[in-house]
Amino acid sequence: MNIAANIESIRQRIALAAASASRNAEDITLVAVTKTVDALCAKEVLNSGVTNLGENRVQVFLDKYEALGSEPTWHLIGHLQTNKVKYIVGKVQLIHSVDSLHLAEEISKKAEAMGLCQDILVQFNISGEESKSGAGADEAKALFEKLSCLKGINIRGLMTMAPLGASETETRSVFEGLRLLSDQIAKEGYENVSMNHLSMGMSGDFEAAIREGATLVRIGNALFK
Ligand SMILES: *Cc1c(COP(=O)(O)O)cnc(C)c1O
């Protein structure tokens, strides 16, 4: 496995997809998902110039955090249980996977107690697939009205995942759905909400996500093969 070469090739594909969507490649951040590799490999990713690392499990994140500290910009991208919030607030820069009011309230509470404001994304389940977590698009307005009252969080955008094995058309319509939802939320002008980020696209579908406006692509497999 040649991590530096894989990163270079992904960077080129990001640049091509950006160009074909008339977008600036600098507006797209590569988040290297290191969940399947050890801290040494993650260090190699850092050394190759990718500073944003994503983990999907709290314990695995904490192990890597112990090894690498706050040198990387850390992203928590996987389902988060309320009772684990206390371990990560203030350590990760962005929590992508906030899928309920209850979870957001807990993050806000813990952040306030530490005297900080935690950046988060709200995860939506655009496809309606049952196995995926995420809020339903139809709940967005009611949810954001409540989220906008929480003082310990800053909502920086939205996150979604396309269903596994979906066709290209389906995948694109999921990503388009998230973009439209983000535009709709931005119009409401909620206080602690800035719709700066769309976290969508993984190894198999990041080019489609970039065409639909992704600003954060979460890539694992393609870097570590
Ligand atoms: C594992 C994971 C990714 C990366 O997926 P790859 O197919 O390995 O690129 C992205 N997002 C989330 C939420 C993940 O759990």
GROMACS .gro file of C-alpha atoms and ligand atoms in nm:
model
  240
    1MET     CA    1   0.000   0.000   0.000
    2ASN     CA    2   0.142   0.333  -0.111
    3ILE     CA    3  -0.048   0.592   0.085
    4ALA     CA    4   0.122   0.897  -0.065
    5ALA     CA    5   0.050   0.777  -0.421
    6ASN     CA    6  -0.310   0.694  -0.335
    7ILE     CA    7  -0.358   1.040  -0.187
    8GLU     CA    8  -0.210   1.198  -0.497
    9SER     CA    9  -0.445   1.002  -0.720
   10ILE     CA   10  -0.750   1.094  -0.509
   11ARG     CA   11  -0.644   1.459  -0.514
   12GLN     CA   12  -0.629   1.447  -0.893
   13ARG     CA   13  -0.975   1.292  -0.913
   14ILE     CA   14  -1.111   1.557  -0.676
   15ALA     CA   15  -0.959   1.829  -0.895
   16LEU     CA   16  -1.110   1.676  -1.211
   17ALA     CA   17  -1.455   1.638  -1.056
   18ALA     CA   18  -1.439   1.996  -0.928
   19ALA     CA   19  -1.336   2.128  -1.268
   20SER     CA   20  -1.614   1.941  -1.444
   21ALA     CA   21  -1.863   2.100  -1.200
   22SER     CA   22  -1.704   2.445  -1.248
   23ARG     CA   23  -1.600   2.443  -0.884
   24ASN     CA   24  -1.280   2.533  -0.710
   25ALA     CA   25  -1.090   2.226  -0.584
   26GLU     CA   26  -0.979   2.431  -0.282
   27ASP     CA   27  -1.339   2.440  -0.166
   28ILE     CA   28  -1.335   2.062  -0.121
   29THR     CA   29  -1.161   1.915   0.182
   30LEU     CA   30  -1.037   1.559   0.179
   31VAL     CA   31  -1.111   1.389   0.510
   32ALA     CA   32  -0.902   1.072   0.530
   33VAL     CA   33  -1.105   0.807   0.709
   34THR     CA   34  -0.847   0.615   0.911
   35LYS     CA   35  -1.088   0.378   1.089
   36THR     CA   36  -0.940   0.066   0.930
   37VAL     CA   37  -0.573   0.152   0.981
   38ASP     CA   38  -0.345   0.206   1.280
   39ALA     CA   39  -0.193   0.525   1.414
   40LEU     CA   40   0.127   0.472   1.218
   41CYS     CA   41  -0.062   0.472   0.889
   42ALA     CA   42  -0.260   0.773   1.006
   43LYS     CA   43   0.070   0.947   1.074
   44GLU     CA   44   0.179   0.867   0.720
   45VAL     CA   45  -0.138   1.032   0.593
   46LEU     CA   46  -0.050   1.343   0.792
   47ASN     CA   47   0.303   1.339   0.659
   48SER     CA   48   0.163   1.325   0.306
   49GLY     CA   49  -0.012   1.655   0.368
   50VAL     CA   50  -0.367   1.547   0.454
   51THR     CA   51  -0.442   1.706   0.791
   52ASN     CA   52  -0.811   1.616   0.825
   53LEU     CA   53  -0.868   1.270   0.971
   54GLY     CA   54  -1.204   1.098   1.027
   55GLU     CA   55  -1.293   0.820   1.268
   56ASN     CA   56  -1.630   0.653   1.309
   57ARG     CA   57  -1.594   0.502   1.658
   58VAL     CA   58  -1.519   0.686   1.978
   59GLN     CA   59  -1.278   0.429   2.122
   60VAL     CA   60  -1.077   0.403   1.802
   61PHE     CA   61  -1.066   0.780   1.782
   62LEU     CA   62  -0.939   0.802   2.141
   63ASP     CA   63  -0.661   0.551   2.069
   64LYS     CA   64  -0.547   0.756   1.770
   65TYR     CA   65  -0.583   1.077   1.964
   66GLU     CA   66  -0.351   0.940   2.226
   67ALA     CA   67  -0.092   0.867   1.959
   68LEU     CA   68  -0.132   1.178   1.742
   69GLY     CA   69  -0.283   1.438   1.974
   70SER     CA   70  -0.424   1.752   1.825
   71GLU     CA   71  -0.191   1.770   1.528
   72PRO     CA   72  -0.466   1.646   1.292
   73THR     CA   73  -0.799   1.817   1.249
   74TRP     CA   74  -1.030   1.545   1.381
   75HIS     CA   75  -1.370   1.451   1.244
   76LEU     CA   76  -1.610   1.212   1.415
   77ILE     CA   77  -1.816   1.068   1.133
   78GLY     CA   78  -1.991   0.763   1.277
   79HIS     CA   79  -2.300   0.712   1.488
   80LEU     CA   80  -2.245   0.865   1.831
   81GLN     CA   81  -2.407   0.743   2.152
   82THR     CA   82  -2.511   1.009   2.399
   83ASN     CA   83  -2.309   0.851   2.681
   84LYS     CA   84  -1.988   0.885   2.479
   85VAL     CA   85  -2.023   1.252   2.402
   86LYS     CA   86  -1.817   1.347   2.706
   87TYR     CA   87  -1.509   1.174   2.568
   88ILE     CA   88  -1.489   1.369   2.245
   89VAL     CA   89  -1.622   1.722   2.297
   90GLY     CA   90  -1.335   1.966   2.263
   91LYS     CA   91  -1.111   1.699   2.108
   92VAL     CA   92  -1.274   1.669   1.768
   93GLN     CA   93  -1.316   1.978   1.552
   94LEU     CA   94  -1.629   1.858   1.376
   95ILE     CA   95  -1.892   1.598   1.464
   96HIS     CA   96  -2.061   1.498   1.135
   97SER     CA   97  -2.312   1.252   1.268
   98VAL     CA   98  -2.558   1.443   1.486
   99ASP     CA   99  -2.884   1.271   1.405
  100SER     CA  100  -3.121   1.371   1.687
  101LEU     CA  101  -3.217   1.661   1.910
  102HIS     CA  102  -3.132   1.450   2.212
  103LEU     CA  103  -2.772   1.400   2.096
  104ALA     CA  104  -2.732   1.767   2.005
  105GLU     CA  105  -2.857   1.869   2.349
  106GLU     CA  106  -2.601   1.647   2.517
  107ILE     CA  107  -2.317   1.783   2.301
  108SER     CA  108  -2.428   2.138   2.375
  109LYS     CA  109  -2.448   2.071   2.746
  110LYS     CA  110  -2.101   1.916   2.765
  111ALA     CA  111  -1.948   2.190   2.548
  112GLU     CA  112  -2.102   2.465   2.758
  113ALA     CA  113  -1.973   2.302   3.075
  114MET     CA  114  -1.623   2.315   2.922
  115GLY     CA  115  -1.669   2.674   2.811
  116LEU     CA  116  -1.663   2.597   2.443
  117CYS     CA  117  -1.883   2.576   2.140
  118GLN     CA  118  -1.869   2.250   1.943
  119ASP     CA  119  -1.895   2.256   1.564
  120ILE     CA  120  -2.135   1.993   1.434
  121LEU     CA  121  -2.313   1.880   1.119
  122VAL     CA  122  -2.663   1.739   1.119
  123GLN     CA  123  -2.690   1.400   0.954
  124PHE     CA  124  -2.991   1.337   0.735
  125ASN     CA  125  -3.119   1.015   0.595
  126ILE     CA  126  -3.222   1.144   0.253
  127SER     CA  127  -3.290   0.807   0.093
  128GLY     CA  128  -3.518   0.694   0.375
  129GLU     CA  129  -3.328   0.364   0.391
  130GLU     CA  130  -3.411   0.202   0.724
  131SER     CA  131  -3.064   0.079   0.815
  132LYS     CA  132  -2.916   0.429   0.794
  133SER     CA  133  -2.920   0.673   1.081
  134GLY     CA  134  -3.005   1.035   1.026
  135ALA     CA  135  -3.300   1.267   1.063
  136GLY     CA  136  -3.575   1.261   0.803
  137ALA     CA  137  -3.588   1.558   0.567
  138ASP     CA  138  -3.950   1.616   0.668
  139GLU     CA  139  -3.840   1.682   1.027
  140ALA     CA  140  -3.582   1.943   0.929
  141LYS     CA  141  -3.777   2.257   1.015
  142ALA     CA  142  -3.901   2.140   1.353
  143LEU     CA  143  -3.556   2.004   1.438
  144PHE     CA  144  -3.367   2.320   1.343
  145GLU     CA  145  -3.604   2.540   1.538
  146LYS     CA  146  -3.501   2.351   1.848
  147LEU     CA  147  -3.133   2.314   1.756
  148SER     CA  148  -3.101   2.686   1.703
  149CYS     CA  149  -3.170   2.744   2.074
  150LEU     CA  150  -2.869   2.539   2.188
  151LYS     CA  151  -2.582   2.760   2.302
  152GLY     CA  152  -2.300   2.504   2.307
  153ILE     CA  153  -2.312   2.406   1.940
  154ASN     CA  154  -2.247   2.571   1.607
  155ILE     CA  155  -2.417   2.399   1.318
  156ARG     CA  156  -2.187   2.421   1.018
  157GLY     CA  157  -2.380   2.218   0.765
  158LEU     CA  158  -2.526   1.879   0.679
  159MET     CA  159  -2.404   1.524   0.625
  160THR     CA  160  -2.548   1.222   0.449
  161MET     CA  161  -2.461   0.881   0.311
  162ALA     CA  162  -2.591   0.730  -0.010
  163PRO     CA  163  -2.744   0.383   0.022
  164LEU     CA  164  -2.503   0.097  -0.034
  165GLY     CA  165  -2.521  -0.039  -0.385
  166ALA     CA  166  -2.746   0.237  -0.513
  167SER     CA  167  -2.740   0.325  -0.881
  168GLU     CA  168  -2.555   0.637  -0.991
  169THR     CA  169  -2.885   0.814  -1.048
  170GLU     CA  170  -3.012   0.730  -0.701
  171THR     CA  171  -2.682   0.832  -0.544
  172ARG     CA  172  -2.685   1.166  -0.718
  173SER     CA  173  -3.043   1.233  -0.619
  174VAL     CA  174  -2.955   1.168  -0.253
  175PHE     CA  175  -2.668   1.417  -0.273
  176GLU     CA  176  -2.885   1.667  -0.459
  177GLY     CA  177  -3.150   1.622  -0.191
  178LEU     CA  178  -2.903   1.717   0.081
  179ARG     CA  179  -2.794   2.027  -0.112
  180LEU     CA  180  -3.154   2.141  -0.160
  181LEU     CA  181  -3.228   2.083   0.207
  182SER     CA  182  -2.922   2.285   0.303
  183ASP     CA  183  -3.033   2.576   0.080
  184GLN     CA  184  -3.376   2.564   0.240
  185ILE     CA  185  -3.232   2.569   0.596
  186ALA     CA  186  -2.990   2.851   0.510
  187LYS     CA  187  -3.286   3.069   0.407
  188GLU     CA  188  -3.435   3.049   0.755
  189GLY     CA  189  -3.142   3.243   0.902
  190TYR     CA  190  -3.117   3.052   1.230
  191GLU     CA  191  -2.883   3.207   1.484
  192ASN     CA  192  -2.620   2.936   1.540
  193VAL     CA  193  -2.651   2.787   1.192
  194SER     CA  194  -2.425   2.851   0.893
  195MET     CA  195  -2.469   2.614   0.604
  196ASN     CA  196  -2.102   2.611   0.501
  197HIS     CA  197  -2.055   2.240   0.464
  198LEU     CA  198  -2.200   1.945   0.283
  199SER     CA  199  -2.029   1.629   0.404
  200MET     CA  200  -2.105   1.368   0.141
  201GLY     CA  201  -1.916   1.127  -0.079
  202MET     CA  202  -1.696   0.826   0.007
  203SER     CA  203  -1.447   0.621  -0.196
  204GLY     CA  204  -1.716   0.489  -0.428
  205ASP     CA  205  -1.917   0.803  -0.490
  206PHE     CA  206  -1.718   1.116  -0.406
  207GLU     CA  207  -1.712   1.242  -0.764
  208ALA     CA  208  -2.092   1.244  -0.780
  209ALA     CA  209  -2.098   1.419  -0.442
  210ILE     CA  210  -1.859   1.688  -0.565
  211ARG     CA  211  -2.083   1.748  -0.866
  212GLU     CA  212  -2.369   1.808  -0.622
  213GLY     CA  213  -2.174   2.047  -0.402
  214ALA     CA  214  -1.983   1.841  -0.142
  215THR     CA  215  -1.730   2.044   0.059
  216LEU     CA  216  -1.610   1.753   0.274
  217VAL     CA  217  -1.548   1.413   0.118
  218ARG     CA  218  -1.485   1.123   0.357
  219ILE     CA  219  -1.249   0.874   0.196
  220GLY     CA  220  -1.111   0.556   0.348
  221ASN     CA  221  -1.069   0.247   0.129
  222ALA     CA  222  -0.930   0.426  -0.172
  223LEU     CA  223  -0.639   0.558   0.036
  224PHE     CA  224  -0.547   0.231   0.200
  225LYS     CA  225  -0.565  -0.029  -0.074
  226LIG     C1  226  -1.610   0.430   0.661
  226LIG     C2  227  -1.680   0.555   0.634
  226LIG     C3  228  -1.646   0.636   0.524
  226LIG     C4  229  -1.538   0.599   0.424
  226LIG     O1  230  -1.583   0.499   0.341
  226LIG     P1  231  -1.487   0.435   0.226
  226LIG     O2  232  -1.582   0.361   0.141
  226LIG     O3  233  -1.389   0.351   0.298
  226LIG     O4  234  -1.423   0.550   0.156
  226LIG     C5  235  -1.714   0.753   0.506
  226LIG     N1  236  -1.812   0.791   0.591
  226LIG     C6  237  -1.849   0.716   0.698
  226LIG     C7  238  -1.958   0.764   0.786
  226LIG     C8  239  -1.784   0.596   0.722
  226LIG     O5  240  -1.819   0.522   0.828
   0.00000   0.00000   0.00000
